[in-house]
Short mmCIF file of C-alpha atoms and ligand atoms in Angstrom, two decimals:
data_model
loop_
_atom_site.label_atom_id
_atom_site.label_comp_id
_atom_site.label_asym_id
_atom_site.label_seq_id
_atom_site.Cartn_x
_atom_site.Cartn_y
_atom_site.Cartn_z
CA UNK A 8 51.56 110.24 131.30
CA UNK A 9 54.21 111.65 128.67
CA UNK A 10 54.65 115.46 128.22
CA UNK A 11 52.40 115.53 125.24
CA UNK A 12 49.12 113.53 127.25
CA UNK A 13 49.50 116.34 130.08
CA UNK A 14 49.58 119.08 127.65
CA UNK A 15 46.96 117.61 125.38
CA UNK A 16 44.66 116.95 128.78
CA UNK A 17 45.31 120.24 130.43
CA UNK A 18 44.40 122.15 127.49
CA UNK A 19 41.52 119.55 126.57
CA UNK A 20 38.86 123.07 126.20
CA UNK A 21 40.96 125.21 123.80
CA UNK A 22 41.52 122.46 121.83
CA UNK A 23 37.94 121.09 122.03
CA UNK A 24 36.91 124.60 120.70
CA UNK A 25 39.79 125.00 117.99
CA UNK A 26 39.80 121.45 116.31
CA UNK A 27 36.63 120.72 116.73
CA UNK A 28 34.92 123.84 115.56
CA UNK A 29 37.62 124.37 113.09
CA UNK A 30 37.07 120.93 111.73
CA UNK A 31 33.17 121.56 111.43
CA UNK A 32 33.61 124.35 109.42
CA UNK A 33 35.83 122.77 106.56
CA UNK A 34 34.48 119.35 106.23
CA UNK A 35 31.06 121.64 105.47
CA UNK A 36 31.89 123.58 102.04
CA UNK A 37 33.45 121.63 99.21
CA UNK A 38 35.51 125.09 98.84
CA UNK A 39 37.50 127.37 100.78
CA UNK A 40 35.64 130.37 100.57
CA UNK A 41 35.35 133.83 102.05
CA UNK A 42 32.80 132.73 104.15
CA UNK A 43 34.48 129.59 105.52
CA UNK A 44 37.70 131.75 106.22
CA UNK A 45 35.68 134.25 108.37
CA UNK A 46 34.35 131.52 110.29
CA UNK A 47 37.98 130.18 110.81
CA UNK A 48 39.27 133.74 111.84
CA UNK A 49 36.35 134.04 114.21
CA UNK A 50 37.23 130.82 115.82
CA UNK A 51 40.91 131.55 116.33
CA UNK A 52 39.86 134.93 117.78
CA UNK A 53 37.86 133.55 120.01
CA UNK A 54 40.56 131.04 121.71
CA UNK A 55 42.22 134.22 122.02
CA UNK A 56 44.93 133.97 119.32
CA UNK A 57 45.30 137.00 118.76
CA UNK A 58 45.05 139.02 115.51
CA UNK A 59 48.55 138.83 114.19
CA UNK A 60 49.14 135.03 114.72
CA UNK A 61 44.85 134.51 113.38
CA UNK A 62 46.56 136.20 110.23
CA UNK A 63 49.05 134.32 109.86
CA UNK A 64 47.37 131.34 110.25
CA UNK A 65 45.01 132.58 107.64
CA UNK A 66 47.49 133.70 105.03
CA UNK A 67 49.41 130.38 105.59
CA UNK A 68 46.29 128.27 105.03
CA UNK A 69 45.17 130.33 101.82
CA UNK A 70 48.57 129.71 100.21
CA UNK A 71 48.47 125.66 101.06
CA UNK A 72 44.96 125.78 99.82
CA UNK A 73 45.80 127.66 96.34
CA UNK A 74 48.92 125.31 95.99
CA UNK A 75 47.45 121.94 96.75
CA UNK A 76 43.34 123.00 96.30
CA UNK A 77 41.21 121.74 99.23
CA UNK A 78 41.64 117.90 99.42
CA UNK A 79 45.46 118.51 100.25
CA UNK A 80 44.51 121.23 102.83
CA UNK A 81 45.13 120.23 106.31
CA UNK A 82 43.57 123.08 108.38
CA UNK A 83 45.02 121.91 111.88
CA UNK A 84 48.48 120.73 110.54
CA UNK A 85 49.05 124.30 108.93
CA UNK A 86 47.83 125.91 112.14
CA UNK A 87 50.13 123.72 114.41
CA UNK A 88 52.71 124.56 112.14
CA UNK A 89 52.55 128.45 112.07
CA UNK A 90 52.19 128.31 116.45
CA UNK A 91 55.08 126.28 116.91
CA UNK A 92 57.95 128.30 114.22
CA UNK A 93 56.46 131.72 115.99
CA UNK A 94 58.28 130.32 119.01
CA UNK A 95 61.31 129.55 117.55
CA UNK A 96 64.38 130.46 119.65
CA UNK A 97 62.40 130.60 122.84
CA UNK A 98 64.24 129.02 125.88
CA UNK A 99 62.57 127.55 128.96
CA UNK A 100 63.29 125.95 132.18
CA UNK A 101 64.39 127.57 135.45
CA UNK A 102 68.06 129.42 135.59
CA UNK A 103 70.15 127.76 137.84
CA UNK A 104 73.31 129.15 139.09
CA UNK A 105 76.56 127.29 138.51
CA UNK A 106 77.26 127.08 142.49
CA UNK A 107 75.12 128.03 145.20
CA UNK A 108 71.70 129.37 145.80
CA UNK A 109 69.36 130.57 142.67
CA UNK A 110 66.72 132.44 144.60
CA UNK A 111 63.22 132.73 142.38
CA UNK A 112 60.53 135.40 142.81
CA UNK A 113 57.54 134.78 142.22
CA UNK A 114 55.34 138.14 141.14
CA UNK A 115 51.50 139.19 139.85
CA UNK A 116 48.08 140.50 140.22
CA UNK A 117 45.97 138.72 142.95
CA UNK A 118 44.85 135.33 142.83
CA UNK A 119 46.98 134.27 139.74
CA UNK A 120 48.55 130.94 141.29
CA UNK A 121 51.96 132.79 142.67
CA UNK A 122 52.01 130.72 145.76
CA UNK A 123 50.95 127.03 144.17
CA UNK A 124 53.36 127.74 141.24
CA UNK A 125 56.29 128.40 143.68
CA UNK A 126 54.97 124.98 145.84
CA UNK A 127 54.61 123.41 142.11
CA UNK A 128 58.05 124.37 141.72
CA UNK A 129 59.83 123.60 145.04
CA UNK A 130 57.97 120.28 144.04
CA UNK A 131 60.14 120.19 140.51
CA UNK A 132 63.21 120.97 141.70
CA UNK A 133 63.24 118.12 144.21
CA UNK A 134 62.11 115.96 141.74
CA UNK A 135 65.11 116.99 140.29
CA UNK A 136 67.54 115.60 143.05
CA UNK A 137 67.69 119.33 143.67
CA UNK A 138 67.27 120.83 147.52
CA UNK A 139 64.65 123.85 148.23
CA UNK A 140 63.30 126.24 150.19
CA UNK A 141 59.72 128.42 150.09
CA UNK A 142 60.19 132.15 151.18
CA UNK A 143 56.49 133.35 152.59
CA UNK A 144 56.84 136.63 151.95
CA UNK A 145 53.26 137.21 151.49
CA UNK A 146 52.89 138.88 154.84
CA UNK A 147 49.67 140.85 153.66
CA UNK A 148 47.09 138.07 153.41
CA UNK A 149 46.31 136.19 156.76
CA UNK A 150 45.93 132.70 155.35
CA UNK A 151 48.62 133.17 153.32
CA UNK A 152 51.47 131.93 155.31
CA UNK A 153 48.89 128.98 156.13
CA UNK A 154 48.85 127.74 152.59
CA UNK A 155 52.98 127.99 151.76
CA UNK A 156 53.00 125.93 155.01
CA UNK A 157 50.74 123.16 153.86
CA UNK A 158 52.44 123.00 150.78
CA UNK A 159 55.85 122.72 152.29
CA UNK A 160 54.79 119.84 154.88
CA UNK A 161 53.29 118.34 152.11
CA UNK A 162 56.08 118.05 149.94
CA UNK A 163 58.37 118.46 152.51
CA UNK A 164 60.34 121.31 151.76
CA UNK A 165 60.90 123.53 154.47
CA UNK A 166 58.82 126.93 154.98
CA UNK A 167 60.64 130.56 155.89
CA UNK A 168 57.67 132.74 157.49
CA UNK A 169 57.77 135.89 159.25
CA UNK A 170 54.44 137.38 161.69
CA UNK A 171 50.97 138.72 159.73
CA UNK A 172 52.56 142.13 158.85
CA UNK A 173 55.72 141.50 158.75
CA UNK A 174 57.69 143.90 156.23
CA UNK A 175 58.35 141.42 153.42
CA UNK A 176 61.79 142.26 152.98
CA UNK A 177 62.86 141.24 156.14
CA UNK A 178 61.32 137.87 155.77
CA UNK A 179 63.22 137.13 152.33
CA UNK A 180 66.04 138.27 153.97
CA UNK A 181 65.54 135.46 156.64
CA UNK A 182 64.51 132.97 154.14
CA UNK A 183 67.53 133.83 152.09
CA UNK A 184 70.08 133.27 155.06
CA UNK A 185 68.17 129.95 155.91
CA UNK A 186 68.36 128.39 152.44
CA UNK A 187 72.36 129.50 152.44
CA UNK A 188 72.74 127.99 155.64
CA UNK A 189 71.18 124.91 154.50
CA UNK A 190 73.04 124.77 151.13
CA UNK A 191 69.80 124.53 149.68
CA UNK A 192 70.10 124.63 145.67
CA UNK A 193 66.62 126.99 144.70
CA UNK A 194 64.67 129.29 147.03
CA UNK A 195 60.82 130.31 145.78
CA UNK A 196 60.06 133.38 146.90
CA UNK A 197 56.26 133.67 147.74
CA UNK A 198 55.26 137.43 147.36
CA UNK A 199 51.49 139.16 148.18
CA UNK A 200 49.54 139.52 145.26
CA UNK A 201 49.50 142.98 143.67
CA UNK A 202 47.96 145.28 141.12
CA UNK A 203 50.50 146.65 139.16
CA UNK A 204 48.60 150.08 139.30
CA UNK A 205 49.20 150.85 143.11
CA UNK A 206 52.92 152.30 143.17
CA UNK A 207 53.29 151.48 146.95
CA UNK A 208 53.21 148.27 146.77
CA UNK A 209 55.41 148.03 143.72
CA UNK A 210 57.62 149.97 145.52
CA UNK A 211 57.64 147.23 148.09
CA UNK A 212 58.58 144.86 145.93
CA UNK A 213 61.70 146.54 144.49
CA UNK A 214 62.57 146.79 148.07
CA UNK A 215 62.43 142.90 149.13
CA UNK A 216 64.29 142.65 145.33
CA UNK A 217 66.99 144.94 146.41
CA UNK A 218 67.53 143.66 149.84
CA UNK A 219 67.67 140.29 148.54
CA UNK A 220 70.36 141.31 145.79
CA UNK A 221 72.88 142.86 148.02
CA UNK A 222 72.94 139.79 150.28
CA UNK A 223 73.11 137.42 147.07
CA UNK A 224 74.82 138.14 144.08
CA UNK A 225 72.86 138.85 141.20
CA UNK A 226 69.32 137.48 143.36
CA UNK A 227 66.77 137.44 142.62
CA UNK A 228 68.17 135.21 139.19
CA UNK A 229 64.90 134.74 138.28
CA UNK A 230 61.52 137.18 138.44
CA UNK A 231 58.75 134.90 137.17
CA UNK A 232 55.47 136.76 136.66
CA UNK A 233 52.51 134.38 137.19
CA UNK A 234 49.73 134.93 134.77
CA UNK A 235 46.07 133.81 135.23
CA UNK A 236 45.40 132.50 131.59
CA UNK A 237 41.70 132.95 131.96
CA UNK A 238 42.14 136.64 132.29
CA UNK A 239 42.90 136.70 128.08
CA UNK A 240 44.29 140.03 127.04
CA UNK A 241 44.45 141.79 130.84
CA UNK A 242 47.52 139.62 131.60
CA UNK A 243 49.73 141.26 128.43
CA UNK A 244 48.95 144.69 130.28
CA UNK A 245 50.17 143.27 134.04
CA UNK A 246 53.16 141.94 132.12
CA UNK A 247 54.30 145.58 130.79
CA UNK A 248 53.30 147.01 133.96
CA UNK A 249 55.32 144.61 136.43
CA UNK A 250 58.47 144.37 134.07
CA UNK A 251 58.83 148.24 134.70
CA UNK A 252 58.92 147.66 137.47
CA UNK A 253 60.58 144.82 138.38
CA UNK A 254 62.59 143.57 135.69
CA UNK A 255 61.33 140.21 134.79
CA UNK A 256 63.14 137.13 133.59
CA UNK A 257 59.81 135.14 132.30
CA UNK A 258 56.17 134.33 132.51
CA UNK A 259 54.24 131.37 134.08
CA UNK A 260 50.90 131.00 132.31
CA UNK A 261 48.71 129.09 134.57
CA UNK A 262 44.58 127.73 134.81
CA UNK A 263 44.93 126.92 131.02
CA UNK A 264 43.42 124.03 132.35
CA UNK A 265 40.35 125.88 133.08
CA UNK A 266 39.90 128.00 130.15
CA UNK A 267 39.50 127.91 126.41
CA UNK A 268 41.39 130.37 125.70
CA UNK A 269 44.45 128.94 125.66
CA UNK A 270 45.23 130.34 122.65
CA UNK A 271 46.58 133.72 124.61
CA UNK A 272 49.92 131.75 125.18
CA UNK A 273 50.52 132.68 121.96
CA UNK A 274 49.18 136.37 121.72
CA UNK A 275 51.26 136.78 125.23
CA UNK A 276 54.76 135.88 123.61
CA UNK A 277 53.83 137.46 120.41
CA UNK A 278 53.88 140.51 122.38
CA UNK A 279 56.20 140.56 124.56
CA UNK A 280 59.91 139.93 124.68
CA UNK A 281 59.59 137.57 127.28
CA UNK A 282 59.90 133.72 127.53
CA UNK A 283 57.05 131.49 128.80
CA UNK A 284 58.82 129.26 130.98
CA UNK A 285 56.08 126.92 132.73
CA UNK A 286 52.32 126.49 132.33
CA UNK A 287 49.88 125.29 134.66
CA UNK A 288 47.51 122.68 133.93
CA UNK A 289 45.77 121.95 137.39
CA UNK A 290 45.82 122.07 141.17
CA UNK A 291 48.11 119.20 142.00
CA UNK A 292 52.00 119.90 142.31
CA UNK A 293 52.83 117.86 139.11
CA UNK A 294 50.39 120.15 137.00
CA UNK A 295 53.15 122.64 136.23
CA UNK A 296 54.49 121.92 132.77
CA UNK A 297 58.05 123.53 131.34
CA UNK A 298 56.67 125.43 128.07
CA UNK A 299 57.26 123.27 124.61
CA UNK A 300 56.37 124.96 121.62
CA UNK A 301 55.89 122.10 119.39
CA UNK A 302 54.28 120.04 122.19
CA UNK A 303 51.83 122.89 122.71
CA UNK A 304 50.79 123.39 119.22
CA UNK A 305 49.89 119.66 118.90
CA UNK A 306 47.91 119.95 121.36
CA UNK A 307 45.95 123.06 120.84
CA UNK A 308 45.29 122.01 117.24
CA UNK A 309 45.36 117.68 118.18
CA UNK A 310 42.10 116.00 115.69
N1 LIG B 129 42.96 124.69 137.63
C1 LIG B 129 44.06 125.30 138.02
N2 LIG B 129 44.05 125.98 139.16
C2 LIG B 129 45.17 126.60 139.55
C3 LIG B 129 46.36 126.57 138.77
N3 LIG B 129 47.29 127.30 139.41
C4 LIG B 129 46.71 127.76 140.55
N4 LIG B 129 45.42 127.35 140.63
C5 LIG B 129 44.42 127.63 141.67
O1 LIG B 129 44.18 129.01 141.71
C6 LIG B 129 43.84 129.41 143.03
C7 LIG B 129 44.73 130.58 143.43
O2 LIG B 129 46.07 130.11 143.52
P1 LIG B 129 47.14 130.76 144.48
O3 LIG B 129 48.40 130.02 144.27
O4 LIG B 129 46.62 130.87 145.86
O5 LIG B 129 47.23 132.20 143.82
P2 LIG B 129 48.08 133.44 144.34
O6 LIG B 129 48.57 134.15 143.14
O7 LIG B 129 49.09 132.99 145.31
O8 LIG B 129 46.96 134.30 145.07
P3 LIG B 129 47.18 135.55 146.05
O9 LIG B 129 48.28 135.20 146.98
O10 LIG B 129 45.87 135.75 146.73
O11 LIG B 129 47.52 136.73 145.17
C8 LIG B 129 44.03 128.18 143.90
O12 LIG B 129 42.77 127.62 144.13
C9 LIG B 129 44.89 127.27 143.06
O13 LIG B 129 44.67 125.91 143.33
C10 LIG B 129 46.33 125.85 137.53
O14 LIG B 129 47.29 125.78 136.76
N5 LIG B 129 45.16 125.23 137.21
MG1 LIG B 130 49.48 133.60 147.21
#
Protein backbone atom coordinates (compact mmCIF):
# COMPACT_ATOMS: atom_id res chain seq x y z
CA UNK A 1 0.00 0.00 0.00
CA UNK A 2 1.55 3.53 -1.04
CA UNK A 3 1.68 6.41 1.52
CA UNK A 4 -1.44 7.95 0.20
CA UNK A 5 -3.78 4.32 0.53
CA UNK A 6 -2.55 4.20 4.35
CA UNK A 7 -3.39 7.71 4.95
CA UNK A 8 -6.58 7.66 2.94
CA UNK A 9 -7.55 4.16 4.96
CA UNK A 10 -6.49 5.26 8.37
CA UNK A 11 -8.41 8.33 8.22
CA UNK A 12 -11.35 6.51 6.23
CA UNK A 13 -14.08 8.28 9.22
CA UNK A 14 -13.00 11.96 8.99
CA UNK A 15 -13.05 11.77 5.57
CA UNK A 16 -16.31 9.73 5.34
CA UNK A 17 -17.84 12.64 7.42
CA UNK A 18 -16.07 15.65 5.51
CA UNK A 19 -16.52 14.58 1.76
CA UNK A 20 -19.33 12.93 2.08
CA UNK A 21 -21.44 15.28 4.09
CA UNK A 22 -19.76 18.14 2.47
CA UNK A 23 -20.63 16.75 -0.90
CA UNK A 24 -24.42 16.28 0.16
CA UNK A 25 -24.78 19.62 0.99
CA UNK A 26 -23.62 21.28 -2.39
CA UNK A 27 -24.90 18.95 -4.96
CA UNK A 28 -28.44 19.99 -3.00
CA UNK A 29 -28.89 23.92 -3.76
CA UNK A 30 -28.33 25.13 -7.29
CA UNK A 31 -26.63 28.19 -5.27
CA UNK A 32 -24.17 28.83 -2.72
CA UNK A 33 -26.09 30.38 -0.18
CA UNK A 34 -25.96 31.45 3.44
CA UNK A 35 -27.60 28.52 4.37
CA UNK A 36 -25.46 26.01 2.46
CA UNK A 37 -22.27 27.80 3.92
CA UNK A 38 -23.51 27.29 7.54
CA UNK A 39 -24.02 23.80 6.88
CA UNK A 40 -20.38 23.59 5.47
CA UNK A 41 -18.94 25.49 8.57
CA UNK A 42 -20.88 23.17 10.82
CA UNK A 43 -19.40 20.21 9.16
CA UNK A 44 -15.79 21.35 9.31
CA UNK A 45 -16.39 22.17 12.99
CA UNK A 46 -17.46 19.13 13.69
CA UNK A 47 -14.27 17.07 12.27
CA UNK A 48 -12.70 19.35 14.57
CA UNK A 49 -11.08 21.89 12.21
CA UNK A 50 -11.01 24.33 14.12
CA UNK A 51 -12.42 27.87 13.74
CA UNK A 52 -9.58 29.68 12.10
CA UNK A 53 -8.72 27.04 9.39
CA UNK A 54 -13.19 26.45 9.01
CA UNK A 55 -12.72 30.27 8.05
CA UNK A 56 -10.45 30.03 5.90
CA UNK A 57 -11.79 27.37 4.17
CA UNK A 58 -14.94 29.37 4.00
CA UNK A 59 -13.54 32.65 2.77
CA UNK A 60 -11.44 30.67 0.19
CA UNK A 61 -14.50 28.84 -1.15
CA UNK A 62 -16.70 32.14 -1.31
CA UNK A 63 -14.04 33.84 -3.44
CA UNK A 64 -13.71 30.62 -6.01
CA UNK A 65 -17.44 30.60 -5.98
CA UNK A 66 -17.90 34.52 -6.83
CA UNK A 67 -15.02 34.15 -9.46
CA UNK A 68 -16.02 31.03 -11.29
CA UNK A 69 -20.08 30.87 -9.95
CA UNK A 70 -21.03 27.38 -8.72
CA UNK A 71 -20.44 24.91 -11.63
CA UNK A 72 -16.59 25.77 -11.41
CA UNK A 73 -16.69 25.40 -7.55
CA UNK A 74 -14.88 22.45 -6.32
CA UNK A 75 -15.74 22.36 -2.57
CA UNK A 76 -13.14 19.51 -1.61
CA UNK A 77 -10.31 20.69 -4.01
CA UNK A 78 -10.44 24.28 -2.36
CA UNK A 79 -10.54 22.67 1.07
CA UNK A 80 -7.54 20.31 0.32
CA UNK A 81 -5.92 23.19 -0.92
CA UNK A 82 -6.21 25.68 2.05
CA UNK A 83 -5.06 22.36 4.69
CA UNK A 84 -2.12 21.54 2.84
CA UNK A 85 -0.40 25.57 2.20
CA UNK A 86 -1.30 26.08 6.19
CA UNK A 87 1.47 23.53 6.60
CA UNK A 88 3.85 24.93 4.53
CA UNK A 89 7.43 24.88 5.91
CA UNK A 90 6.65 22.13 8.35
CA UNK A 91 9.47 19.46 8.63
CA UNK A 92 9.00 15.86 9.70
CA UNK A 93 10.82 12.73 10.31
CA UNK A 94 12.91 11.74 13.33
CA UNK A 95 16.35 13.85 14.12
CA UNK A 96 19.14 11.77 13.80
CA UNK A 97 22.49 12.66 15.01
CA UNK A 98 25.40 12.80 12.60
CA UNK A 99 27.43 10.01 14.73
CA UNK A 100 26.31 8.08 17.53
CA UNK A 101 23.26 7.55 19.59
CA UNK A 102 19.95 9.90 19.06
CA UNK A 103 18.07 8.97 22.20
CA UNK A 104 14.02 9.76 21.74
CA UNK A 105 11.56 10.40 24.59
CA UNK A 106 8.56 9.58 24.33
CA UNK A 107 6.02 11.89 26.68
CA UNK A 108 1.94 12.40 27.46
CA UNK A 109 -1.19 12.01 29.36
CA UNK A 110 -2.18 8.33 30.07
CA UNK A 111 -3.16 5.93 27.61
CA UNK A 112 -2.18 8.06 24.49
CA UNK A 113 -0.08 5.26 22.58
CA UNK A 114 3.54 6.42 24.17
CA UNK A 115 4.71 2.90 24.45
CA UNK A 116 3.28 1.38 20.86
CA UNK A 117 4.53 4.60 19.15
CA UNK A 118 8.10 4.11 20.57
CA UNK A 119 7.70 0.00 19.53
CA UNK A 120 6.14 1.56 16.11
CA UNK A 121 9.20 3.43 15.94
CA UNK A 122 12.04 1.06 17.02
CA UNK A 123 10.05 -0.87 14.23
CA UNK A 124 10.89 2.20 11.58
CA UNK A 125 14.15 2.72 12.30
CA UNK A 126 15.13 -0.89 11.64
CA UNK A 127 13.30 -0.83 8.70
CA UNK A 128 15.58 1.71 8.01
CA UNK A 129 18.85 -0.47 8.16
CA UNK A 130 19.09 1.51 11.37
CA UNK A 131 19.96 -0.40 14.95
CA UNK A 132 17.64 0.30 18.22
CA UNK A 133 16.97 0.04 21.51
CA UNK A 134 13.50 0.50 23.83
CA UNK A 135 14.20 2.24 27.27
CA UNK A 136 11.17 0.96 29.77
CA UNK A 137 11.17 3.62 31.83
CA UNK A 138 7.63 3.31 32.69
CA UNK A 139 8.37 1.88 36.09
CA UNK A 140 4.88 3.08 37.52
CA UNK A 141 2.46 0.74 35.73
CA UNK A 142 2.93 -3.07 36.49
CA UNK A 143 2.20 -4.40 33.02
CA UNK A 144 4.03 -1.89 31.62
CA UNK A 145 7.42 -3.31 31.33
CA UNK A 146 5.37 -6.51 30.07
CA UNK A 147 4.17 -4.79 26.95
CA UNK A 148 7.75 -2.87 25.83
CA UNK A 149 8.95 -6.50 26.23
CA UNK A 150 6.52 -8.09 23.85
CA UNK A 151 7.08 -5.51 21.52
CA UNK A 152 10.81 -5.81 21.56
CA UNK A 153 10.78 -9.80 21.12
CA UNK A 154 8.47 -9.20 18.58
CA UNK A 155 10.36 -7.05 16.49
CA UNK A 156 13.38 -7.98 17.92
CA UNK A 157 14.88 -5.07 19.26
CA UNK A 158 16.26 -5.43 22.52
CA UNK A 159 14.37 -4.20 25.84
CA UNK A 160 16.28 -2.02 28.83
CA UNK A 161 13.97 -2.60 32.06
CA UNK A 162 14.56 -1.81 35.53
CA UNK A 163 12.22 -3.54 38.82
CA UNK A 164 8.24 -2.26 39.33
CA UNK A 165 9.33 1.00 41.09
CA UNK A 166 12.29 1.56 39.93
CA UNK A 167 13.20 5.45 39.86
CA UNK A 168 12.94 6.06 36.10
CA UNK A 169 15.99 7.88 35.80
CA UNK A 170 18.11 5.27 36.74
CA UNK A 171 16.64 2.94 34.24
CA UNK A 172 17.27 5.46 31.20
CA UNK A 173 20.45 5.81 32.52
CA UNK A 174 20.98 1.96 32.08
CA UNK A 175 19.24 1.87 28.86
CA UNK A 176 21.35 4.74 27.67
CA UNK A 177 24.77 2.96 28.55
CA UNK A 178 23.38 -0.30 26.90
CA UNK A 179 22.42 1.24 23.54
CA UNK A 180 26.15 3.08 23.62
CA UNK A 181 27.64 -0.08 24.33
CA UNK A 182 25.88 -1.67 21.58
CA UNK A 183 26.49 1.18 19.05
CA UNK A 184 22.95 1.14 18.61
CA UNK A 185 21.87 4.15 16.19
CA UNK A 186 18.19 5.38 18.09
CA UNK A 187 17.08 4.64 21.66
CA UNK A 188 13.01 5.10 22.43
CA UNK A 189 12.57 6.05 25.62
CA UNK A 190 9.29 4.57 27.10
CA UNK A 191 8.10 6.97 29.95
CA UNK A 192 4.77 6.42 32.51
CA UNK A 193 1.94 8.19 31.39
CA UNK A 194 1.25 11.53 33.09
CA UNK A 195 -1.14 14.40 33.59
CA UNK A 196 0.53 17.39 32.95
CA UNK A 197 -1.32 18.95 36.05
CA UNK A 198 0.52 16.89 38.84
CA UNK A 199 4.00 18.82 39.26
CA UNK A 200 5.65 15.69 40.87
CA UNK A 201 5.62 13.74 38.31
CA UNK A 202 6.65 16.39 35.83
CA UNK A 203 9.29 16.97 37.99
CA UNK A 204 10.27 13.38 37.45
CA UNK A 205 10.49 13.67 34.13
CA UNK A 206 12.87 16.66 33.93
CA UNK A 207 14.91 14.51 36.14
CA UNK A 208 15.26 11.21 33.83
CA UNK A 209 15.72 14.30 30.95
CA UNK A 210 18.55 15.75 32.84
CA UNK A 211 20.27 12.63 33.84
CA UNK A 212 20.06 11.44 30.43
CA UNK A 213 21.61 14.82 29.01
CA UNK A 214 24.69 14.93 31.07
CA UNK A 215 25.62 11.37 30.09
CA UNK A 216 24.76 12.19 26.27
CA UNK A 217 25.33 15.27 24.67
CA UNK A 218 22.48 17.23 23.83
CA UNK A 219 19.93 13.81 24.80
CA UNK A 220 17.29 13.60 24.82
CA UNK A 221 17.50 15.02 20.74
CA UNK A 222 14.13 14.45 20.46
CA UNK A 223 10.94 14.94 23.09
CA UNK A 224 7.97 13.61 21.10
CA UNK A 225 4.66 14.25 22.87
CA UNK A 226 2.13 11.51 21.94
CA UNK A 227 -1.32 12.81 21.43
CA UNK A 228 -4.56 10.73 21.56
CA UNK A 229 -6.40 12.31 18.47
CA UNK A 230 -9.76 11.28 19.77
CA UNK A 231 -9.35 13.54 22.72
CA UNK A 232 -10.08 16.80 20.05
CA UNK A 233 -9.24 20.06 21.69
CA UNK A 234 -7.84 18.52 25.33
CA UNK A 235 -4.62 17.45 23.53
CA UNK A 236 -3.68 21.39 22.42
CA UNK A 237 -3.89 22.04 26.33
CA UNK A 238 -1.42 18.79 27.30
CA UNK A 239 0.77 20.15 24.52
CA UNK A 240 1.27 23.76 26.29
CA UNK A 241 1.38 22.12 29.51
CA UNK A 242 4.19 19.39 28.78
CA UNK A 243 6.35 21.81 26.54
CA UNK A 244 6.78 23.94 29.82
CA UNK A 245 7.83 21.61 31.05
CA UNK A 246 9.79 19.61 29.11
CA UNK A 247 10.80 21.30 26.11
CA UNK A 248 9.41 19.43 23.23
CA UNK A 249 10.80 18.83 19.77
CA UNK A 250 7.30 17.55 18.11
CA UNK A 251 3.98 15.86 18.33
CA UNK A 252 2.79 12.29 17.39
CA UNK A 253 -0.94 12.38 16.69
CA UNK A 254 -2.16 8.93 17.03
CA UNK A 255 -5.92 6.72 16.94
CA UNK A 256 -6.86 9.01 13.94
CA UNK A 257 -7.73 5.78 12.83
CA UNK A 258 -10.42 5.58 15.29
CA UNK A 259 -11.91 8.90 15.22
CA UNK A 260 -13.56 11.41 12.94
CA UNK A 261 -12.11 14.03 14.03
CA UNK A 262 -9.20 14.00 12.31
CA UNK A 263 -9.53 17.27 11.40
CA UNK A 264 -7.71 18.41 14.92
CA UNK A 265 -4.31 17.68 13.10
CA UNK A 266 -4.88 20.75 11.74
CA UNK A 267 -6.34 22.90 14.68
CA UNK A 268 -3.20 21.24 16.73
CA UNK A 269 -0.44 22.81 14.36
CA UNK A 270 -2.45 25.85 13.81
CA UNK A 271 -1.83 26.40 17.34
CA UNK A 272 1.09 25.53 18.25
CA UNK A 273 4.64 26.09 17.12
CA UNK A 274 5.31 22.62 16.96
CA UNK A 275 5.80 20.08 14.10
CA UNK A 276 3.63 16.93 13.72
CA UNK A 277 6.10 14.45 12.98
CA UNK A 278 4.20 10.93 12.79
CA UNK A 279 0.56 9.88 12.96
CA UNK A 280 -0.91 6.75 13.93
CA UNK A 281 -3.30 4.94 11.94
CA UNK A 282 -3.73 1.52 13.84
CA UNK A 283 -2.39 -1.10 16.23
CA UNK A 284 0.13 -2.88 14.09
CA UNK A 285 3.86 -1.56 14.04
CA UNK A 286 3.62 -0.35 10.36
CA UNK A 287 0.53 1.94 11.31
CA UNK A 288 2.78 4.86 12.21
CA UNK A 289 2.88 7.25 9.29
CA UNK A 290 5.69 10.30 8.96
CA UNK A 291 3.22 13.47 8.69
CA UNK A 292 2.65 14.73 4.80
CA UNK A 293 0.74 17.70 4.45
CA UNK A 294 -0.38 17.33 0.99
CA UNK A 295 -0.86 13.56 1.43
CA UNK A 296 -3.08 14.31 4.41
CA UNK A 297 -5.26 16.84 2.87
CA UNK A 298 -6.10 14.42 -0.01
CA UNK A 299 -7.13 12.29 2.10
CA UNK A 300 -9.24 14.10 4.56
CA UNK A 301 -11.07 15.82 1.68
CA UNK A 302 -10.54 12.40 -1.08
CA UNK A 303 -14.40 12.18 -3.25
N1 LIG B 1 -6.38 2.31 16.64
C1 LIG B 1 -5.23 2.73 17.13
N2 LIG B 1 -4.87 2.34 18.35
C2 LIG B 1 -3.71 2.78 18.84
C3 LIG B 1 -2.86 3.65 18.12
N3 LIG B 1 -1.78 3.92 18.88
C4 LIG B 1 -1.96 3.23 20.04
N4 LIG B 1 -3.12 2.55 20.03
C5 LIG B 1 -3.72 1.70 21.08
O1 LIG B 1 -3.97 2.50 22.21
C6 LIG B 1 -3.85 1.71 23.38
C7 LIG B 1 -2.92 2.42 24.35
O2 LIG B 1 -1.62 2.44 23.79
P1 LIG B 1 -0.31 2.46 24.66
O3 LIG B 1 0.83 2.50 23.71
O4 LIG B 1 -0.33 1.41 25.69
O5 LIG B 1 -0.49 3.88 25.35
P2 LIG B 1 0.44 4.54 26.45
O6 LIG B 1 0.47 6.00 26.17
O7 LIG B 1 1.74 3.85 26.50
O8 LIG B 1 -0.39 4.26 27.77
P3 LIG B 1 0.11 4.43 29.29
O9 LIG B 1 1.48 3.85 29.37
O10 LIG B 1 -0.89 3.70 30.11
O11 LIG B 1 0.10 5.90 29.59
C8 LIG B 1 -3.34 0.36 22.94
O12 LIG B 1 -4.43 -0.53 22.89
C9 LIG B 1 -2.79 0.61 21.56
O13 LIG B 1 -2.86 -0.51 20.72
C10 LIG B 1 -3.28 4.07 16.81
O14 LIG B 1 -2.64 4.84 16.10
N5 LIG B 1 -4.47 3.57 16.37
MG1 LIG C 1 2.74 2.99 28.05
Amino acid sequence: MGLFDKFKAGLQRTQAKLSSEIHRIVSRSPKLDDDTLEEIEYTLISADLGLPMTQRILAAIKESYESQGKDGLDVLAVARREVATTFKGQTHGLHRQPEGLTVVSMVGVNGTGKTTTAAKLAHRVQANGDTAVLAACDTFRAAAVEQLKEWGNRLEVPVIAGSYGADPAAVGHDALSAAQARKADYLFIDTAGRLHTKSNLMKELEKLHRVIGRQAEDAPHEVLLVLDASTGMNALTQAREFNKAVPLTGLVITKLDGTSKGGMVVAIHQELDLPIKFIGLGEQADDLQPFDAAQFAEALFAE
